Short mmCIF file of C-alpha atoms in Angstrom, two decimals:
data_model
loop_
_atom_site.label_atom_id
_atom_site.label_comp_id
_atom_site.label_asym_id
_atom_site.label_seq_id
_atom_site.Cartn_x
_atom_site.Cartn_y
_atom_site.Cartn_z
CA MET K 1 72.33 143.94 89.51
CA THR K 2 70.44 143.27 86.26
CA THR K 3 71.01 140.11 84.30
CA ALA K 4 72.19 142.23 81.37
CA ALA K 5 74.99 143.58 83.50
CA ASN K 6 75.68 140.19 85.04
CA PRO K 7 75.60 137.26 82.58
CA ALA K 8 76.25 134.82 85.41
CA GLN K 9 72.98 135.88 87.03
CA ALA K 10 71.11 135.13 83.81
CA GLN K 11 72.74 131.69 83.57
CA TYR K 12 71.97 131.02 87.24
CA ASP K 13 68.32 132.04 86.75
CA LEU K 14 68.01 129.59 83.88
CA PHE K 15 69.64 126.89 85.99
CA LEU K 16 67.00 127.38 88.69
CA GLN K 17 64.38 126.20 86.22
CA ARG K 18 65.90 122.70 86.10
CA GLY K 19 64.39 121.88 89.48
CA LEU K 20 67.45 119.98 90.66
CA LYS K 21 67.26 118.32 94.08
CA LEU K 22 70.54 116.85 95.32
CA ASP K 23 72.04 116.37 98.77
CA MET K 24 75.83 116.53 98.57
CA SER K 25 76.41 117.40 102.22
CA ARG K 26 78.23 114.14 103.05
CA GLY K 27 80.70 111.89 101.26
CA LYS K 28 78.39 108.91 100.85
CA PRO K 29 79.13 105.95 98.57
CA SER K 30 76.71 105.60 95.69
CA PRO K 31 74.34 102.61 95.43
CA GLU K 32 76.56 101.25 92.65
CA GLN K 33 79.54 101.30 95.00
CA LEU K 34 77.59 99.56 97.75
CA ASP K 35 76.55 96.88 95.25
CA LEU K 36 80.22 95.94 94.82
CA SER K 37 80.11 94.30 98.26
CA ASN K 38 76.79 92.50 98.05
CA GLY K 39 78.82 89.31 98.34
CA LEU K 40 78.72 89.96 102.09
CA LEU K 41 75.23 88.47 102.02
CA ASP K 42 76.64 85.11 100.95
CA ALA K 43 79.98 85.21 102.77
CA LEU K 44 78.88 83.34 105.88
CA PRO K 45 78.44 79.60 105.27
CA GLY K 46 79.21 78.96 108.95
CA PHE K 47 79.62 80.75 112.26
CA ASN K 48 82.92 79.37 113.54
CA ALA K 49 86.09 81.43 113.35
CA ALA K 50 89.42 79.89 112.41
CA ASP K 51 90.18 79.00 116.04
CA GLY K 52 86.77 77.40 116.53
CA THR K 53 85.17 80.41 118.26
CA ASP K 54 81.41 80.60 117.74
CA ALA K 55 81.05 84.15 116.40
CA ARG K 56 77.42 84.30 117.52
CA ASN K 57 78.36 84.33 121.21
CA TYR K 58 79.88 86.74 123.70
CA GLY K 59 83.60 87.33 124.03
CA LEU K 60 86.72 88.45 122.18
CA GLY K 61 86.29 92.13 122.92
CA ILE K 62 89.38 92.98 120.87
CA GLY K 63 88.04 91.17 117.80
CA LEU K 64 88.34 87.83 116.06
CA PRO K 65 91.97 86.73 115.54
CA GLU K 66 91.53 86.62 111.77
CA ALA K 67 89.93 90.08 111.75
CA ARG K 68 92.88 91.46 113.71
CA ALA K 69 95.29 89.74 111.33
CA PHE K 70 93.34 91.14 108.36
CA PHE K 71 93.65 94.73 109.56
CA GLY K 72 97.25 94.10 110.60
CA GLY K 73 97.96 93.22 106.98
CA LEU K 74 96.18 96.35 105.76
CA LEU K 75 97.95 98.67 108.21
CA ASP K 76 101.38 96.99 108.21
CA VAL K 77 101.38 96.26 111.95
CA PRO K 78 101.40 93.00 113.94
CA ALA K 79 97.95 91.57 114.63
CA ALA K 80 98.69 91.79 118.36
CA GLN K 81 98.71 95.57 118.01
CA VAL K 82 95.24 95.73 116.47
CA VAL K 83 91.75 95.91 117.97
CA VAL K 84 88.71 95.30 115.75
CA ASP K 85 85.48 96.68 117.17
CA SER K 86 82.39 98.62 116.12
CA SER K 87 81.14 99.36 112.61
CA ALA K 88 82.72 102.80 112.27
CA SER K 89 86.12 104.19 113.17
CA LEU K 90 84.55 107.45 114.34
CA SER K 91 83.05 105.66 117.32
CA LEU K 92 86.50 104.32 118.25
CA MET K 93 87.94 107.83 118.04
CA HIS K 94 85.21 109.15 120.28
CA ASP K 95 85.75 106.39 122.83
CA ALA K 96 89.52 106.91 122.82
CA ILE K 97 88.99 110.59 123.62
CA VAL K 98 86.51 109.75 126.40
CA TYR K 99 88.82 107.13 127.93
CA ALA K 100 91.66 109.69 127.89
CA LEU K 101 89.46 112.31 129.53
CA LEU K 102 88.24 110.00 132.28
CA ASN K 103 91.24 107.75 132.83
CA GLY K 104 94.24 109.31 131.13
CA VAL K 105 96.46 107.46 128.65
CA PRO K 106 99.68 105.56 129.37
CA GLY K 107 102.17 108.11 130.63
CA GLY K 108 99.63 110.66 131.84
CA GLN K 109 96.79 111.60 134.16
CA PRO K 110 93.09 111.97 133.27
CA TRP K 111 92.57 114.93 130.99
CA VAL K 112 89.46 115.97 132.91
CA GLY K 113 90.40 118.57 135.49
CA GLN K 114 93.20 119.99 133.38
CA GLU K 115 93.03 122.05 130.22
CA ALA K 116 93.10 119.76 127.19
CA VAL K 117 93.92 121.20 123.79
CA PHE K 118 94.05 119.59 120.34
CA LEU K 119 95.78 120.85 117.22
CA CYS K 120 93.57 120.74 114.13
CA PRO K 121 95.05 120.98 110.62
CA VAL K 122 92.65 123.05 108.52
CA PRO K 123 90.72 122.62 106.40
CA GLY K 124 89.85 119.34 108.08
CA TYR K 125 87.16 116.82 109.01
CA ASP K 126 84.18 118.35 110.78
CA ARG K 127 83.36 115.27 112.86
CA HIS K 128 86.80 115.33 114.48
CA PHE K 129 86.07 118.85 115.57
CA SER K 130 82.60 117.91 116.79
CA ILE K 131 84.08 115.31 119.15
CA CYS K 132 86.41 117.87 120.71
CA GLU K 133 83.74 120.54 120.99
CA ALA K 134 81.24 118.14 122.55
CA ARG K 135 83.78 116.90 125.10
CA GLY K 136 85.18 120.29 126.09
CA ILE K 137 88.55 120.02 124.36
CA LYS K 138 89.86 123.35 123.08
CA MET K 139 91.03 123.42 119.46
CA ILE K 140 93.78 125.39 117.75
CA ASN K 141 93.94 125.75 113.97
CA VAL K 142 97.13 124.68 112.17
CA PRO K 143 97.63 125.47 108.46
CA LEU K 144 97.55 122.45 106.17
CA ASN K 145 100.14 122.70 103.41
CA ASP K 146 100.45 120.58 100.28
CA ASP K 147 102.64 118.07 102.15
CA GLY K 148 100.72 118.04 105.43
CA PRO K 149 100.39 120.28 108.48
CA ASP K 150 102.79 123.20 108.83
CA MET K 151 105.39 121.46 110.95
CA ASP K 152 107.17 124.62 112.04
CA VAL K 153 103.93 125.74 113.67
CA VAL K 154 103.15 122.27 115.07
CA GLU K 155 106.58 121.74 116.60
CA ARG K 156 106.61 125.18 118.20
CA LEU K 157 103.16 124.76 119.75
CA VAL K 158 103.62 121.18 120.96
CA ALA K 159 107.03 121.83 122.50
CA GLY K 160 105.89 124.93 124.36
CA ASN K 161 102.47 124.01 125.75
CA ALA K 162 101.87 120.99 128.01
CA SER K 163 98.10 121.39 127.71
CA ILE K 164 98.29 120.31 124.05
CA LYS K 165 97.34 116.65 124.42
CA GLY K 166 96.78 115.63 120.84
CA MET K 167 96.40 116.36 117.17
CA TRP K 168 93.97 115.17 114.53
CA CYS K 169 95.56 113.80 111.35
CA VAL K 170 94.05 112.49 108.12
CA PRO K 171 97.39 111.59 106.54
CA LYS K 172 96.32 110.38 103.13
CA TYR K 173 93.83 112.07 100.78
CA SER K 174 92.76 114.39 103.61
CA ASN K 175 89.14 115.46 103.98
CA PRO K 176 88.44 117.81 102.20
CA SER K 177 91.68 118.86 100.48
CA GLY K 178 93.06 115.49 99.34
CA THR K 179 96.41 116.34 100.95
CA VAL K 180 98.95 113.53 101.32
CA TYR K 181 101.43 113.83 104.19
CA SER K 182 105.05 113.60 103.05
CA ASP K 183 107.37 111.09 104.68
CA GLN K 184 109.31 114.00 106.17
CA VAL K 185 106.17 115.36 107.83
CA VAL K 186 105.28 111.92 109.24
CA ARG K 187 108.77 111.55 110.69
CA ARG K 188 108.75 115.02 112.20
CA LEU K 189 105.40 114.30 113.84
CA ALA K 190 106.80 111.06 115.23
CA ALA K 191 110.01 112.57 116.57
CA MET K 192 109.05 116.10 117.70
CA LYS K 193 109.45 117.11 121.33
CA SER K 194 106.19 117.46 123.25
CA ALA K 195 105.76 119.32 126.53
CA ALA K 196 102.95 116.88 127.38
CA PRO K 197 104.27 113.36 128.08
CA ASP K 198 100.85 111.98 127.11
CA PHE K 199 100.59 113.69 123.72
CA ARG K 200 98.74 111.59 121.11
CA LEU K 201 98.42 111.65 117.33
CA MET K 202 94.85 110.68 116.43
CA TRP K 203 95.72 109.17 113.05
CA ASP K 204 92.54 108.77 110.98
CA ASP K 205 93.65 106.61 108.04
CA ALA K 206 90.17 106.70 106.51
CA TYR K 207 91.26 106.86 102.87
CA ARG K 208 94.29 104.57 102.86
CA PHE K 209 93.03 102.55 99.86
CA HIS K 210 90.77 105.13 98.25
CA HIS K 211 92.80 105.93 95.15
CA LEU K 212 91.42 107.83 92.18
CA THR K 213 94.41 107.22 89.91
CA SER K 214 96.60 104.27 89.03
CA GLU K 215 99.26 105.64 91.37
CA ASN K 216 99.27 103.71 94.65
CA VAL K 217 100.36 106.54 96.91
CA ARG K 218 102.26 105.27 99.95
CA ILE K 219 103.47 107.21 102.97
CA ALA K 220 105.68 106.44 105.95
CA GLU K 221 104.01 104.22 108.56
CA VAL K 222 103.46 106.34 111.64
CA ILE K 223 103.48 103.55 114.26
CA ALA K 224 106.87 102.32 113.10
CA GLU K 225 108.22 105.88 112.86
CA CYS K 226 107.05 106.70 116.39
CA ALA K 227 108.70 103.57 117.77
CA ARG K 228 111.89 104.38 115.88
CA ALA K 229 111.90 107.90 117.32
CA GLY K 230 111.49 106.68 120.90
CA ASN K 231 107.80 107.66 121.16
CA PRO K 232 106.11 104.26 120.73
CA ASP K 233 102.81 105.27 122.36
CA ARG K 234 102.34 108.51 120.43
CA ALA K 235 100.14 107.35 117.52
CA ILE K 236 96.72 105.71 117.58
CA VAL K 237 95.72 104.70 114.06
CA PHE K 238 92.07 104.31 113.07
CA ALA K 239 90.66 102.60 109.98
CA SER K 240 87.49 100.96 108.77
CA THR K 241 85.77 99.36 105.80
CA SER K 242 83.02 101.99 105.85
CA LYS K 243 83.74 103.17 102.30
CA VAL K 244 85.20 99.84 101.20
CA THR K 245 82.12 97.65 101.69
CA TRP K 246 78.88 98.97 103.20
CA ALA K 247 79.12 102.39 104.81
CA GLY K 248 76.59 101.60 107.54
CA SER K 249 77.66 98.01 108.19
CA GLY K 250 81.43 97.91 108.03
CA ILE K 251 84.06 96.91 110.57
CA ALA K 252 86.47 99.28 112.28
CA ALA K 253 89.90 98.95 113.84
CA LEU K 254 92.48 100.81 115.84
CA ALA K 255 96.18 100.00 115.84
CA SER K 256 98.84 101.25 118.21
CA SER K 257 101.61 100.27 120.60
CA PRO K 258 101.23 97.29 122.95
CA ALA K 259 100.79 99.70 125.88
CA ASN K 260 97.99 101.59 124.12
CA ILE K 261 96.28 98.36 123.09
CA ALA K 262 96.34 97.13 126.69
CA TRP K 263 94.96 100.51 127.82
CA TRP K 264 92.15 100.35 125.27
CA THR K 265 91.30 96.75 126.12
CA ARG K 266 91.05 97.51 129.81
CA HIS K 267 88.60 100.38 129.40
CA ALA K 268 86.61 99.04 126.43
CA GLY K 269 86.01 95.81 128.36
CA ILE K 270 83.77 97.78 130.69
CA ARG K 271 81.75 99.18 127.79
CA SER K 272 81.02 95.90 126.00
CA ILE K 273 81.18 92.11 126.36
CA GLY K 274 82.19 91.81 122.73
CA PRO K 275 81.73 93.26 119.23
CA ASP K 276 79.68 91.99 116.30
CA LYS K 277 81.92 89.08 115.34
CA ILE K 278 79.50 87.80 112.71
CA ASN K 279 80.11 90.96 110.72
CA GLN K 280 83.86 90.61 111.24
CA LEU K 281 83.74 87.02 110.02
CA ARG K 282 81.86 87.77 106.82
CA HIS K 283 84.13 90.73 106.02
CA VAL K 284 87.27 88.66 106.45
CA ARG K 285 85.85 85.88 104.28
CA LEU K 286 84.89 88.31 101.52
CA LEU K 287 87.89 90.66 101.60
CA LYS K 288 90.57 88.10 102.54
CA ASP K 289 93.69 90.29 102.34
CA ALA K 290 95.22 93.57 101.20
CA ALA K 291 95.46 92.46 97.56
CA THR K 292 91.73 91.68 97.46
CA VAL K 293 90.95 95.06 99.04
CA GLU K 294 93.11 96.86 96.49
CA ALA K 295 91.31 95.06 93.65
CA LEU K 296 87.93 96.07 95.08
CA MET K 297 89.07 99.67 95.47
CA THR K 298 90.08 99.73 91.80
CA ARG K 299 86.44 98.99 91.00
CA HIS K 300 85.37 101.81 93.33
CA ALA K 301 87.75 104.17 91.55
CA ALA K 302 86.24 103.25 88.19
CA LEU K 303 82.89 104.51 89.49
CA LEU K 304 84.24 107.55 91.32
CA LYS K 305 86.83 109.02 88.98
CA PRO K 306 84.40 110.01 86.18
CA LYS K 307 82.40 111.98 88.74
CA PHE K 308 85.48 113.80 90.01
CA ASP K 309 86.54 114.46 86.43
CA ALA K 310 83.10 115.89 85.65
CA VAL K 311 83.33 118.32 88.58
CA LEU K 312 86.82 119.39 87.60
CA ALA K 313 85.73 119.88 83.98
CA GLN K 314 82.78 122.07 84.97
CA PHE K 315 84.89 124.13 87.34
CA GLY K 316 87.50 124.56 84.63
CA ALA K 317 84.91 125.64 82.07
CA HIS K 318 83.06 128.08 84.33
CA LEU K 319 85.68 129.21 86.87
CA GLY K 320 89.01 128.69 85.15
CA ASP K 321 89.49 132.38 84.39
CA VAL K 322 87.84 133.75 87.56
CA PRO K 323 90.42 135.51 89.76
CA GLY K 324 90.74 134.29 93.33
CA VAL K 325 89.05 130.92 92.72
CA SER K 326 90.87 127.59 92.93
CA TRP K 327 90.16 123.96 93.71
CA THR K 328 92.09 120.84 94.60
CA VAL K 329 92.72 117.95 92.20
CA PRO K 330 92.95 114.99 94.57
CA LYS K 331 94.62 111.67 93.79
CA GLY K 332 92.22 109.88 96.12
CA GLY K 333 89.63 110.23 98.83
CA TYR K 334 86.10 111.56 98.58
CA PHE K 335 86.27 115.33 98.29
CA ILE K 336 87.32 118.39 96.34
CA ASP K 337 88.04 121.62 98.21
CA LEU K 338 86.68 124.60 96.29
CA VAL K 339 88.39 127.79 97.47
CA THR K 340 86.57 131.07 96.91
CA PRO K 341 87.66 134.67 97.43
CA PRO K 342 87.27 135.66 101.10
CA GLY K 343 83.67 136.14 102.15
CA ALA K 344 82.04 134.21 99.30
CA ALA K 345 81.59 130.64 100.60
CA LYS K 346 78.43 131.12 102.70
CA LYS K 347 76.68 133.07 100.00
CA THR K 348 77.65 130.52 97.35
CA ILE K 349 76.30 127.65 99.45
CA ALA K 350 73.03 129.53 100.01
CA LEU K 351 72.65 130.19 96.28
CA ALA K 352 73.42 126.53 95.52
CA LYS K 353 70.77 125.51 98.05
CA ALA K 354 68.23 127.74 96.29
CA ALA K 355 69.14 125.90 93.08
CA GLY K 356 68.41 122.53 94.70
CA ILE K 357 72.00 121.60 95.65
CA THR K 358 72.64 120.96 99.35
CA LEU K 359 76.29 121.29 100.32
CA THR K 360 78.18 120.90 103.58
CA PRO K 361 77.68 124.09 105.63
CA ALA K 362 80.27 126.80 105.19
CA GLY K 363 82.87 126.67 107.94
CA ALA K 364 82.42 122.94 108.59
CA ALA K 365 86.05 122.26 107.68
CA TYR K 366 87.17 124.42 110.62
CA PRO K 367 86.85 124.04 114.40
CA TYR K 368 83.69 125.56 115.85
CA GLY K 369 82.32 125.91 112.32
CA VAL K 370 84.24 129.13 111.75
CA ASP K 371 86.25 129.53 108.56
CA PRO K 372 88.13 132.79 109.21
CA GLU K 373 88.17 133.64 105.53
CA ASP K 374 84.74 132.18 104.65
CA SER K 375 86.39 130.69 101.57
CA HIS K 376 86.21 126.88 101.65
CA ILE K 377 83.43 124.73 100.15
CA ARG K 378 83.60 120.94 100.44
CA ILE K 379 82.46 119.19 97.27
CA ALA K 380 81.38 115.54 97.65
CA PRO K 381 80.93 114.02 94.16
CA SER K 382 80.42 110.37 95.18
CA PHE K 383 76.70 109.85 95.73
CA PRO K 384 74.90 111.52 92.78
CA SER K 385 74.81 109.91 89.36
CA LEU K 386 77.25 111.16 86.73
CA PRO K 387 74.62 113.34 84.94
CA GLU K 388 73.50 114.73 88.31
CA ILE K 389 76.98 115.59 89.53
CA THR K 390 77.77 117.23 86.20
CA GLN K 391 74.74 119.48 86.58
CA ALA K 392 75.48 120.13 90.23
CA ALA K 393 79.05 121.23 89.53
CA GLU K 394 77.75 123.65 86.90
CA GLY K 395 75.20 125.01 89.37
CA ILE K 396 77.81 125.47 92.10
CA ALA K 397 80.08 127.31 89.69
CA LEU K 398 77.27 129.62 88.62
CA ALA K 399 76.30 130.22 92.25
CA LEU K 400 79.87 131.22 93.06
CA LYS K 401 80.03 133.66 90.14
CA VAL K 402 76.76 135.26 91.25
CA ALA K 403 78.00 135.42 94.85
CA MET K 404 81.17 137.19 93.75
CA ALA K 405 79.23 139.68 91.65
CA GLY K 406 76.72 140.49 94.39
#
C-alpha cells in the first residue's frame, strides 16, 4: 500500500529515520530508581543481628529473625510464618514447585508420577509459565476479568479435576494488565472446593507496594482468608524487594501456614546451609518497616508515573479513535497491556523492532507462548528515560496502525 493511501505508513517511515534503539522487553527499574536505594552501601556498620548472630557465618536457613519480622510486617502475617531466602522471589517459586514435584506438599503425594496441572489467569506473567513448562506441568488458561480470574471457570475446573494442583496468581497490579483482585475473588479462591487435597495457590505478591496513584489499594489477605475458610495450607505467598531496592540484589520471602513453612524448611535445608544474611541485615536496617517502604515507593511512583502518563497520552493521541484497539490504565505495577485487533500483535512487535523498539515477544503473556487471538502487547515503560518512552510509545502506536492497514 502506498504512503499516499496510508498516512500511517508515511508517519512510520519518518519515524524510522530517528534511529531509536530501546529495549523494553522487561520491566526493569531505571537507574534513577535504583539510585533511591544507594543507602544500602552504607547500611551495614556492623555484622551482628539483633540476637547477636554473626551474619557473615553459616546458619539460619529461614532467615534472620529481624528480616522475617520485617516481611511479616509487610505481608500482615506472623514472623514465624515467614521464610527469607534468596535475592529473588522467582527462585523461591521455582523451588516450591520442584519440592512439590519431588516430595509432595502437606496433604499430598509427590506430583511426579501423576499428571500435574496448573491454572493460569491470562494474560499473565511469562516466567510463571516458563517454570511449569520446564518442569512438565500442564497449563490451562483462565480468563482474567477486571476483578481477577473468572471464578465461575476456576471453581468448576478445580472442583472437577484432581490433577489440578495449583494456580498462579498475581493479585495486585497484575503483570501485564494491572488487574487488582477483588476481596470477593480472594475469598472465593480461599474457600472453593478442590478435588485435589494438595491444591496450592502460588500467590505472587510482586507489586504489593508499587502504586502509581495516591490511592493505597488494599485487598483481602489470602493467608488469613484461607485459614478462615478451613484451608490453611492452600496459599503460599511470595514477595521480594527486587523492584523496591536493587533489582539484582534484593531479598525475597515466602509466607504461608505453619505446616507449609515446616515443609519448606525441611527441603530447603538440603539445598543450602543458609542465605545471604549480610544482604538481609542491610535491607532491614535501611528499610526498617512498612511505613519506610511506603515512603520509598512514593518516590518510585514519582519517577514512574510520568512515564506511564506519557505512554497513555501517545496511545490516546494516535490510537484513541482506532476501532478494536484498547489499553489498560493501571493504578500500579510495571506494565500496560495494549490490546490489538486479533492477528495484529506479532506484526506490530516486528514493525516496532524494525523501528528500534524491542518489546516482549507476542504471546509471552500466555502459556506456551501462544496468544490465541494474537492481540496482547506488554508495554514496560519503566527503564527508558521520559523522552525515550514518549518516542517509543509513538513508534509502537504507528507500528500498530501500519500492521492493521497491511
